[in-house]
Tab-separated table of N, CA and C and ligand atoms in Angstrom:
chain	number	residue	atom	x	y	z
A	1	UNK	N	-44.412	31.096	73.533
A	1	UNK	CA	-45.651	31.528	72.866
A	1	UNK	C	-45.433	32.801	72.043
A	2	UNK	N	-44.466	33.645	72.440
A	2	UNK	CA	-44.303	34.932	71.758
A	2	UNK	C	-43.432	34.833	70.514
A	3	UNK	N	-42.666	33.792	70.347
A	3	UNK	CA	-41.740	33.750	69.226
A	3	UNK	C	-42.153	32.766	68.137
A	4	UNK	N	-43.398	32.379	68.101
A	4	UNK	CA	-43.851	31.423	67.105
A	4	UNK	C	-43.959	32.047	65.731
A	5	UNK	N	-44.492	31.366	64.757
A	5	UNK	CA	-45.002	29.993	64.894
A	5	UNK	C	-43.868	28.981	64.928
A	6	UNK	N	-44.127	27.850	65.560
A	6	UNK	CA	-43.164	26.774	65.662
A	6	UNK	C	-43.608	25.627	64.770
A	7	UNK	N	-42.613	24.903	64.279
A	7	UNK	CA	-42.940	23.708	63.480
A	7	UNK	C	-41.971	22.613	63.848
A	8	UNK	N	-42.381	21.415	63.527
A	8	UNK	CA	-41.580	20.235	63.780
A	8	UNK	C	-41.633	19.376	62.528
A	9	UNK	N	-40.501	19.232	61.820
A	9	UNK	CA	-40.457	18.516	60.538
A	9	UNK	C	-41.542	19.026	59.607
A	10	UNK	N	-41.608	20.325	59.440
A	10	UNK	CA	-42.551	20.981	58.525
A	10	UNK	C	-44.016	20.873	58.925
A	11	UNK	N	-44.290	20.391	60.120
A	11	UNK	CA	-45.679	20.398	60.607
A	11	UNK	C	-45.835	21.498	61.639
A	12	UNK	N	-46.861	22.275	61.482
A	12	UNK	CA	-47.112	23.390	62.382
A	12	UNK	C	-47.479	22.894	63.780
A	13	UNK	N	-46.863	23.488	64.771
A	13	UNK	CA	-47.227	23.197	66.147
A	13	UNK	C	-48.190	24.265	66.588
A	14	UNK	N	-49.396	23.859	66.909
A	14	UNK	CA	-50.404	24.817	67.347
A	14	UNK	C	-50.383	24.847	68.867
A	15	UNK	N	-50.063	26.026	69.363
A	15	UNK	CA	-49.974	26.206	70.817
A	15	UNK	C	-51.237	26.926	71.264
A	16	UNK	N	-51.884	26.341	72.212
A	16	UNK	CA	-53.121	26.971	72.685
A	16	UNK	C	-52.800	28.299	73.350
A	17	UNK	N	-53.791	29.156	73.341
A	17	UNK	CA	-53.621	30.456	73.987
A	17	UNK	C	-53.544	30.260	75.494
A	18	UNK	N	-53.070	31.315	76.139
A	18	UNK	CA	-52.998	31.228	77.596
A	18	UNK	C	-54.381	30.917	78.144
A	19	UNK	N	-54.394	30.065	79.139
A	19	UNK	CA	-55.674	29.646	79.681
A	19	UNK	C	-55.747	29.933	81.173
A	20	UNK	N	-56.952	29.897	81.654
A	20	UNK	CA	-57.158	29.984	83.078
A	20	UNK	C	-57.377	28.557	83.580
A	21	UNK	N	-57.048	28.293	84.798
A	21	UNK	CA	-57.127	26.955	85.331
A	21	UNK	C	-58.492	26.307	85.216
A	22	UNK	N	-59.535	27.115	85.157
A	22	UNK	CA	-60.893	26.544	85.142
A	22	UNK	C	-61.457	26.396	83.735
A	23	UNK	N	-60.662	26.725	82.682
A	23	UNK	CA	-61.158	26.536	81.327
A	23	UNK	C	-61.366	25.059	81.047
A	24	UNK	N	-62.445	24.761	80.309
A	24	UNK	CA	-62.688	23.376	79.915
A	24	UNK	C	-61.853	23.059	78.678
A	25	UNK	N	-61.276	21.892	78.591
A	25	UNK	CA	-60.459	21.548	77.425
A	25	UNK	C	-61.214	21.730	76.104
A	26	UNK	N	-62.534	21.456	76.101
A	26	UNK	CA	-63.324	21.582	74.882
A	26	UNK	C	-63.417	23.043	74.402
A	27	UNK	N	-63.224	23.992	75.302
A	27	UNK	CA	-63.368	25.396	74.930
A	27	UNK	C	-62.060	25.967	74.353
A	28	UNK	N	-60.988	25.214	74.373
A	28	UNK	CA	-59.699	25.718	73.895
A	28	UNK	C	-59.681	25.747	72.374
A	29	UNK	N	-59.061	26.779	71.838
A	29	UNK	CA	-59.031	26.987	70.397
A	29	UNK	C	-57.664	26.559	69.821
A	30	UNK	N	-57.694	25.553	68.987
A	30	UNK	CA	-56.462	25.092	68.348
A	30	UNK	C	-56.454	25.431	66.852
A	31	UNK	N	-57.316	26.351	66.450
A	31	UNK	CA	-57.423	26.675	65.029
A	31	UNK	C	-56.771	27.994	64.638
A	32	UNK	N	-56.196	28.699	65.616
A	32	UNK	CA	-55.607	29.998	65.303
A	32	UNK	C	-54.164	30.034	65.738
A	33	UNK	N	-53.333	30.643	64.887
A	33	UNK	CA	-51.896	30.763	65.158
A	33	UNK	C	-51.466	32.164	64.706
A	34	UNK	N	-50.526	32.746	65.442
A	34	UNK	CA	-49.990	34.059	65.081
A	34	UNK	C	-48.872	33.903	64.064
A	35	UNK	N	-48.908	34.758	63.061
A	35	UNK	CA	-47.854	34.803	62.053
A	35	UNK	C	-47.457	36.253	61.816
A	36	UNK	N	-46.184	36.434	61.465
A	36	UNK	CA	-45.770	37.738	60.949
A	36	UNK	C	-45.959	37.723	59.440
A	37	UNK	N	-46.694	38.696	58.964
A	37	UNK	CA	-46.980	38.826	57.539
A	37	UNK	C	-46.234	40.037	57.005
A	38	UNK	N	-45.519	39.838	55.913
A	38	UNK	CA	-44.826	40.958	55.301
A	38	UNK	C	-45.708	41.539	54.196
A	39	UNK	N	-45.914	42.845	54.239
A	39	UNK	CA	-46.730	43.543	53.257
A	39	UNK	C	-45.803	44.281	52.298
A	40	UNK	N	-45.900	43.940	51.037
A	40	UNK	CA	-45.035	44.547	50.030
A	40	UNK	C	-45.883	45.473	49.141
A	41	UNK	N	-45.195	46.445	48.550
A	41	UNK	CA	-45.876	47.393	47.648
A	41	UNK	C	-46.795	48.345	48.418
A	42	UNK	N	-46.404	48.701	49.651
A	42	UNK	CA	-47.205	49.603	50.470
A	42	UNK	C	-46.842	51.053	50.127
A	43	UNK	N	-47.798	51.852	49.688
A	43	UNK	CA	-47.488	53.260	49.351
A	43	UNK	C	-47.012	54.042	50.574
A	44	UNK	N	-46.183	55.027	50.333
A	44	UNK	CA	-45.653	55.849	51.422
A	44	UNK	C	-46.760	56.498	52.245
A	45	UNK	N	-47.843	56.856	51.592
A	45	UNK	CA	-48.918	57.538	52.314
A	45	UNK	C	-49.652	56.611	53.301
A	46	UNK	N	-49.349	55.322	53.253
A	46	UNK	CA	-49.966	54.362	54.190
A	46	UNK	C	-49.094	54.157	55.432
A	47	UNK	N	-47.989	54.904	55.564
A	47	UNK	CA	-47.064	54.713	56.696
A	47	UNK	C	-47.645	55.313	57.954
A	48	UNK	N	-48.668	54.680	58.426
A	48	UNK	CA	-49.427	55.151	59.559
A	48	UNK	C	-49.987	53.940	60.285
A	49	UNK	N	-49.816	53.890	61.588
A	49	UNK	CA	-50.217	52.696	62.340
A	49	UNK	C	-51.698	52.344	62.133
A	50	UNK	N	-52.575	53.337	62.157
A	50	UNK	CA	-54.005	53.060	62.008
A	50	UNK	C	-54.340	52.472	60.630
A	51	UNK	N	-53.743	53.041	59.607
A	51	UNK	CA	-53.986	52.528	58.249
A	51	UNK	C	-53.487	51.106	58.131
A	52	UNK	N	-52.271	50.863	58.688
A	52	UNK	CA	-51.689	49.523	58.595
A	52	UNK	C	-52.486	48.522	59.409
A	53	UNK	N	-53.032	48.939	60.532
A	53	UNK	CA	-53.891	48.048	61.317
A	53	UNK	C	-55.157	47.699	60.517
A	54	UNK	N	-55.687	48.670	59.798
A	54	UNK	CA	-56.866	48.389	58.957
A	54	UNK	C	-56.527	47.410	57.849
A	55	UNK	N	-55.346	47.539	57.264
A	55	UNK	CA	-54.904	46.582	56.243
A	55	UNK	C	-54.751	45.209	56.872
A	56	UNK	N	-54.118	45.167	58.044
A	56	UNK	CA	-53.915	43.899	58.741
A	56	UNK	C	-55.232	43.226	59.118
A	57	UNK	N	-56.256	44.011	59.377
A	57	UNK	CA	-57.557	43.457	59.748
A	57	UNK	C	-58.181	42.660	58.576
A	58	UNK	N	-57.729	42.929	57.350
A	58	UNK	CA	-58.196	42.152	56.199
A	58	UNK	C	-57.477	40.812	56.109
A	59	UNK	N	-56.385	40.671	56.866
A	59	UNK	CA	-55.592	39.427	56.833
A	59	UNK	C	-56.017	38.525	57.994
A	60	UNK	N	-56.162	39.123	59.170
A	60	UNK	CA	-56.498	38.363	60.361
A	60	UNK	C	-56.676	39.316	61.530
A	61	UNK	N	-56.628	38.763	62.729
A	61	UNK	CA	-56.754	39.572	63.931
A	61	UNK	C	-55.391	40.200	64.231
A	62	UNK	N	-55.314	41.524	64.132
A	62	UNK	CA	-54.038	42.213	64.276
A	62	UNK	C	-53.575	42.188	65.721
A	63	UNK	N	-52.320	41.776	65.902
A	63	UNK	CA	-51.726	41.771	67.237
A	63	UNK	C	-50.654	42.853	67.382
A	64	UNK	N	-49.936	43.125	66.304
A	64	UNK	CA	-48.862	44.103	66.389
A	64	UNK	C	-48.501	44.571	64.980
A	65	UNK	N	-48.097	45.833	64.876
A	65	UNK	CA	-47.546	46.347	63.632
A	65	UNK	C	-46.104	46.759	63.924
A	66	UNK	N	-45.162	46.215	63.161
A	66	UNK	CA	-43.751	46.530	63.351
A	66	UNK	C	-43.468	47.910	62.752
A	67	UNK	N	-43.023	48.836	63.591
A	67	UNK	CA	-42.792	50.185	63.086
A	67	UNK	C	-41.452	50.298	62.367
A	68	UNK	N	-40.682	49.245	62.315
A	68	UNK	CA	-39.410	49.248	61.587
A	68	UNK	C	-38.311	49.961	62.336
A	69	UNK	N	-37.099	49.889	61.773
A	69	UNK	CA	-35.929	50.461	62.442
A	69	UNK	C	-36.052	51.974	62.607
A	70	UNK	N	-36.666	52.612	61.636
A	70	UNK	CA	-36.794	54.067	61.718
A	70	UNK	C	-37.897	54.503	62.683
A	71	UNK	N	-38.772	53.583	63.022
A	71	UNK	CA	-39.896	53.920	63.904
A	71	UNK	C	-41.013	54.647	63.198
A	72	UNK	N	-40.941	54.697	61.869
A	72	UNK	CA	-41.927	55.472	61.120
A	72	UNK	C	-42.738	54.621	60.124
A	73	UNK	N	-42.754	53.313	60.320
A	73	UNK	CA	-43.533	52.404	59.473
A	73	UNK	C	-43.143	52.514	58.009
A	74	UNK	N	-41.859	52.710	57.762
A	74	UNK	CA	-41.351	52.772	56.402
A	74	UNK	C	-40.372	51.618	56.189
A	75	UNK	N	-40.171	51.248	54.946
A	75	UNK	CA	-39.193	50.221	54.644
A	75	UNK	C	-39.561	49.492	53.371
A	76	UNK	N	-38.740	48.521	53.003
A	76	UNK	CA	-39.024	47.764	51.790
A	76	UNK	C	-40.312	46.966	51.926
A	77	UNK	N	-40.668	46.644	53.166
A	77	UNK	CA	-41.949	46.005	53.424
A	77	UNK	C	-42.370	46.342	54.854
A	78	UNK	N	-43.640	46.170	55.153
A	78	UNK	CA	-44.164	46.429	56.501
A	78	UNK	C	-44.537	45.066	57.086
A	79	UNK	N	-44.177	44.861	58.343
A	79	UNK	CA	-44.496	43.593	59.010
A	79	UNK	C	-45.686	43.795	59.942
A	80	UNK	N	-46.681	42.917	59.826
A	80	UNK	CA	-47.848	42.946	60.704
A	80	UNK	C	-48.030	41.545	61.300
A	81	UNK	N	-48.156	41.492	62.602
A	81	UNK	CA	-48.396	40.189	63.240
A	81	UNK	C	-49.908	40.018	63.377
A	82	UNK	N	-50.400	38.932	62.796
A	82	UNK	CA	-51.845	38.697	62.826
A	82	UNK	C	-52.104	37.279	63.294
A	83	UNK	N	-53.240	37.096	63.877
A	83	UNK	CA	-53.696	35.780	64.292
A	83	UNK	C	-54.603	35.244	63.187
A	84	UNK	N	-54.233	34.090	62.625
A	84	UNK	CA	-54.945	33.541	61.479
A	84	UNK	C	-55.689	32.274	61.840
A	85	UNK	N	-56.829	32.072	61.216
A	85	UNK	CA	-57.543	30.803	61.295
A	85	UNK	C	-56.868	29.873	60.300
A	86	UNK	N	-56.155	28.869	60.792
A	86	UNK	CA	-55.359	28.028	59.908
A	86	UNK	C	-56.195	27.021	59.104
A	87	UNK	N	-57.514	27.055	59.288
A	87	UNK	CA	-58.391	26.202	58.465
A	87	UNK	C	-58.726	26.877	57.137
A	88	UNK	N	-58.366	28.171	57.022
A	88	UNK	CA	-58.734	28.926	55.829
A	88	UNK	C	-57.493	29.163	54.960
A	89	UNK	N	-57.680	29.347	53.652
A	89	UNK	CA	-56.536	29.645	52.778
A	89	UNK	C	-55.896	30.988	53.157
A	90	UNK	N	-54.590	31.066	52.979
A	90	UNK	CA	-53.897	32.332	53.234
A	90	UNK	C	-54.281	33.347	52.160
A	91	UNK	N	-54.341	34.597	52.547
A	91	UNK	CA	-54.556	35.680	51.568
A	91	UNK	C	-53.252	35.926	50.825
A	92	UNK	N	-53.370	36.139	49.529
A	92	UNK	CA	-52.173	36.459	48.752
A	92	UNK	C	-51.937	37.961	48.664
A	93	UNK	N	-53.006	38.706	48.818
A	93	UNK	CA	-52.882	40.167	48.724
A	93	UNK	C	-54.067	40.811	49.421
A	94	UNK	N	-53.940	42.105	49.661
A	94	UNK	CA	-55.045	42.944	50.140
A	94	UNK	C	-55.211	44.041	49.108
A	95	UNK	N	-56.414	44.248	48.637
A	95	UNK	CA	-56.708	45.311	47.685
A	95	UNK	C	-57.306	46.496	48.453
A	96	UNK	N	-56.702	47.651	48.298
A	96	UNK	CA	-57.156	48.849	48.997
A	96	UNK	C	-57.622	49.872	47.968
A	97	UNK	N	-58.858	50.295	48.106
A	97	UNK	CA	-59.382	51.326	47.231
A	97	UNK	C	-58.977	52.708	47.740
A	98	UNK	N	-58.461	53.517	46.846
A	98	UNK	CA	-58.043	54.872	47.224
A	98	UNK	C	-58.805	55.849	46.347
A	99	UNK	N	-59.439	56.838	47.013
A	99	UNK	CA	-60.260	57.806	46.287
A	99	UNK	C	-59.450	58.510	45.200
A	100	UNK	N	-60.027	58.574	44.008
A	100	UNK	CA	-59.422	59.233	42.841
A	100	UNK	C	-58.107	58.602	42.383
A	101	UNK	N	-57.824	57.401	42.822
A	101	UNK	CA	-56.594	56.711	42.417
A	101	UNK	C	-56.971	55.271	42.035
A	102	UNK	N	-56.054	54.594	41.385
A	102	UNK	CA	-56.283	53.174	41.113
A	102	UNK	C	-56.153	52.373	42.421
A	103	UNK	N	-56.849	51.248	42.475
A	103	UNK	CA	-56.728	50.380	43.657
A	103	UNK	C	-55.281	49.971	43.856
A	104	UNK	N	-54.911	49.823	45.110
A	104	UNK	CA	-53.556	49.404	45.467
A	104	UNK	C	-53.599	47.938	45.886
A	105	UNK	N	-52.737	47.128	45.276
A	105	UNK	CA	-52.629	45.725	45.641
A	105	UNK	C	-51.387	45.538	46.518
A	106	UNK	N	-51.620	45.220	47.776
A	106	UNK	CA	-50.531	44.979	48.707
A	106	UNK	C	-50.285	43.475	48.729
A	107	UNK	N	-49.102	43.087	48.307
A	107	UNK	CA	-48.765	41.666	48.224
A	107	UNK	C	-48.276	41.170	49.559
A	108	UNK	N	-48.679	39.954	49.919
A	108	UNK	CA	-48.373	39.404	51.238
A	108	UNK	C	-47.460	38.191	51.133
A	109	UNK	N	-46.488	38.146	52.024
A	109	UNK	CA	-45.690	36.927	52.237
A	109	UNK	C	-45.686	36.656	53.732
A	110	UNK	N	-45.453	35.406	54.076
A	110	UNK	CA	-45.600	34.965	55.456
A	110	UNK	C	-44.287	34.422	55.980
A	111	UNK	N	-43.924	34.844	57.184
A	111	UNK	CA	-42.679	34.395	57.786
A	111	UNK	C	-42.908	33.082	58.510
A	112	UNK	N	-41.988	32.150	58.295
A	112	UNK	CA	-41.951	30.883	59.017
A	112	UNK	C	-43.223	30.043	58.878
A	113	UNK	N	-43.788	30.004	57.683
A	113	UNK	CA	-44.931	29.103	57.492
A	113	UNK	C	-44.429	27.745	57.043
A	114	UNK	N	-44.853	26.711	57.741
A	114	UNK	CA	-44.439	25.373	57.338
A	114	UNK	C	-45.513	24.733	56.457
A	115	UNK	N	-45.121	23.820	55.618
A	115	UNK	CA	-46.037	22.909	54.945
A	115	UNK	C	-47.305	23.567	54.393
A	116	UNK	N	-47.128	24.502	53.481
A	116	UNK	CA	-48.261	25.194	52.868
A	116	UNK	C	-48.676	24.443	51.609
A	117	UNK	N	-49.953	24.240	51.451
A	117	UNK	CA	-50.473	23.586	50.235
A	117	UNK	C	-50.499	24.617	49.103
A	118	UNK	N	-49.767	24.346	48.036
A	118	UNK	CA	-49.720	25.278	46.910
A	118	UNK	C	-50.975	25.183	46.038
A	119	UNK	N	-51.852	24.226	46.302
A	119	UNK	CA	-53.091	24.113	45.540
A	119	UNK	C	-54.221	24.922	46.199
A	120	UNK	N	-54.459	24.705	47.507
A	120	UNK	CA	-55.606	25.355	48.149
A	120	UNK	C	-55.194	26.465	49.111
A	121	UNK	N	-53.909	26.603	49.422
A	121	UNK	CA	-53.444	27.712	50.270
A	121	UNK	C	-53.638	27.503	51.746
A	122	UNK	N	-53.967	26.297	52.158
A	122	UNK	CA	-54.154	26.014	53.577
A	122	UNK	C	-52.868	25.391	54.144
A	123	UNK	N	-52.536	25.752	55.359
A	123	UNK	CA	-51.367	25.213	56.032
A	123	UNK	C	-51.701	23.824	56.585
A	124	UNK	N	-50.724	22.929	56.527
A	124	UNK	CA	-50.919	21.632	57.208
A	124	UNK	C	-50.815	20.419	56.310
A	125	UNK	N	-50.765	20.629	55.002
A	125	UNK	CA	-50.569	19.497	54.089
A	125	UNK	C	-49.915	20.021	52.814
A	126	UNK	N	-49.427	19.107	52.005
A	126	UNK	CA	-48.795	19.531	50.754
A	126	UNK	C	-49.805	19.396	49.613
A	127	UNK	N	-49.497	19.967	48.461
A	127	UNK	CA	-50.448	19.889	47.347
A	127	UNK	C	-50.605	18.450	46.848
A	128	UNK	N	-49.632	17.600	47.129
A	128	UNK	CA	-49.721	16.211	46.684
A	128	UNK	C	-50.787	15.445	47.477
A	129	UNK	N	-51.031	15.886	48.691
A	129	UNK	CA	-52.026	15.190	49.526
A	129	UNK	C	-53.283	16.025	49.710
A	130	UNK	N	-53.429	17.077	48.900
A	130	UNK	CA	-54.571	17.971	49.050
A	130	UNK	C	-55.878	17.257	48.681
A	131	UNK	N	-56.898	17.519	49.451
A	131	UNK	CA	-58.198	16.917	49.173
A	131	UNK	C	-58.974	17.665	48.130
A	132	UNK	N	-58.537	18.884	47.775
A	132	UNK	CA	-59.245	19.671	46.765
A	132	UNK	C	-59.041	19.019	45.400
A	133	UNK	N	-60.118	18.890	44.669
A	133	UNK	CA	-60.023	18.242	43.364
A	133	UNK	C	-59.085	19.009	42.450
A	134	UNK	N	-58.327	18.277	41.693
A	134	UNK	CA	-57.430	18.927	40.741
A	134	UNK	C	-57.669	18.358	39.350
A	135	UNK	N	-57.457	19.199	38.372
A	135	UNK	CA	-57.560	18.743	37.000
A	135	UNK	C	-56.160	18.487	36.472
A	136	UNK	N	-56.099	17.836	35.360
A	136	UNK	CA	-54.797	17.348	34.889
A	136	UNK	C	-53.743	18.448	34.778
A	137	UNK	N	-54.084	19.539	34.119
A	137	UNK	CA	-53.087	20.578	33.887
A	137	UNK	C	-53.365	21.843	34.681
A	138	UNK	N	-54.042	21.720	35.813
A	138	UNK	CA	-54.336	22.927	36.551
A	138	UNK	C	-53.049	23.524	37.130
A	139	UNK	N	-53.039	24.852	37.216
A	139	UNK	CA	-51.877	25.538	37.774
A	139	UNK	C	-52.112	25.733	39.265
A	140	UNK	N	-51.038	25.626	40.012
A	140	UNK	CA	-51.126	25.851	41.440
A	140	UNK	C	-51.316	27.354	41.704
A	141	UNK	N	-52.219	27.671	42.610
A	141	UNK	CA	-52.554	29.077	42.888
A	141	UNK	C	-51.601	29.717	43.900
A	142	UNK	N	-50.871	28.888	44.615
A	142	UNK	CA	-49.937	29.374	45.629
A	142	UNK	C	-48.568	28.795	45.311
A	143	UNK	N	-47.535	29.384	45.942
A	143	UNK	CA	-46.196	28.878	45.669
A	143	UNK	C	-45.224	29.259	46.767
A	144	UNK	N	-43.993	28.907	46.528
A	144	UNK	CA	-42.951	29.169	47.521
A	144	UNK	C	-42.785	30.672	47.741
A	145	UNK	N	-43.225	31.472	46.794
A	145	UNK	CA	-43.154	32.927	46.929
A	145	UNK	C	-44.046	33.458	48.046
A	146	UNK	N	-44.920	32.615	48.595
A	146	UNK	CA	-45.739	33.041	49.741
A	146	UNK	C	-44.921	33.061	51.027
A	147	UNK	N	-43.743	32.430	50.979
A	147	UNK	CA	-42.911	32.350	52.180
A	147	UNK	C	-41.876	33.458	52.170
A	148	UNK	N	-41.735	34.135	53.285
A	148	UNK	CA	-40.730	35.198	53.393
A	148	UNK	C	-39.396	34.611	53.747
B	1	ZN	ZN1	-54.680	21.746	49.896
């Protein structure tokens, strides 16, 4: 459970959360999976666990922030482990407003995501089988660059 997400032939394996023996099967949640998200373009002044947790909260439910080899939340990118609702499209970026400065766009890539739809951004199917309507020459909004 700690080293996921797992996939089998590009299909995501959703592992239920730890349960208690008396939980009803209907109450189990199969819609959320933990992913490591890489945050790129993070300003040096954001190298702080609380700030990074706030950024992660815009992506999903924060489980862990990787402090990196130096232990100071610095590096070419910052890794945040978040629990995501896999029924929703992945975020491509987080926009952070900074007082007296231009907004900062933190670009996101996802580690070990299988079978991402490049049309609607939802995990679990390809753009060829996407149910979202497409027009003849529409451009895909997501791409392989979403994968770390
Ligand atoms: Zn789709």
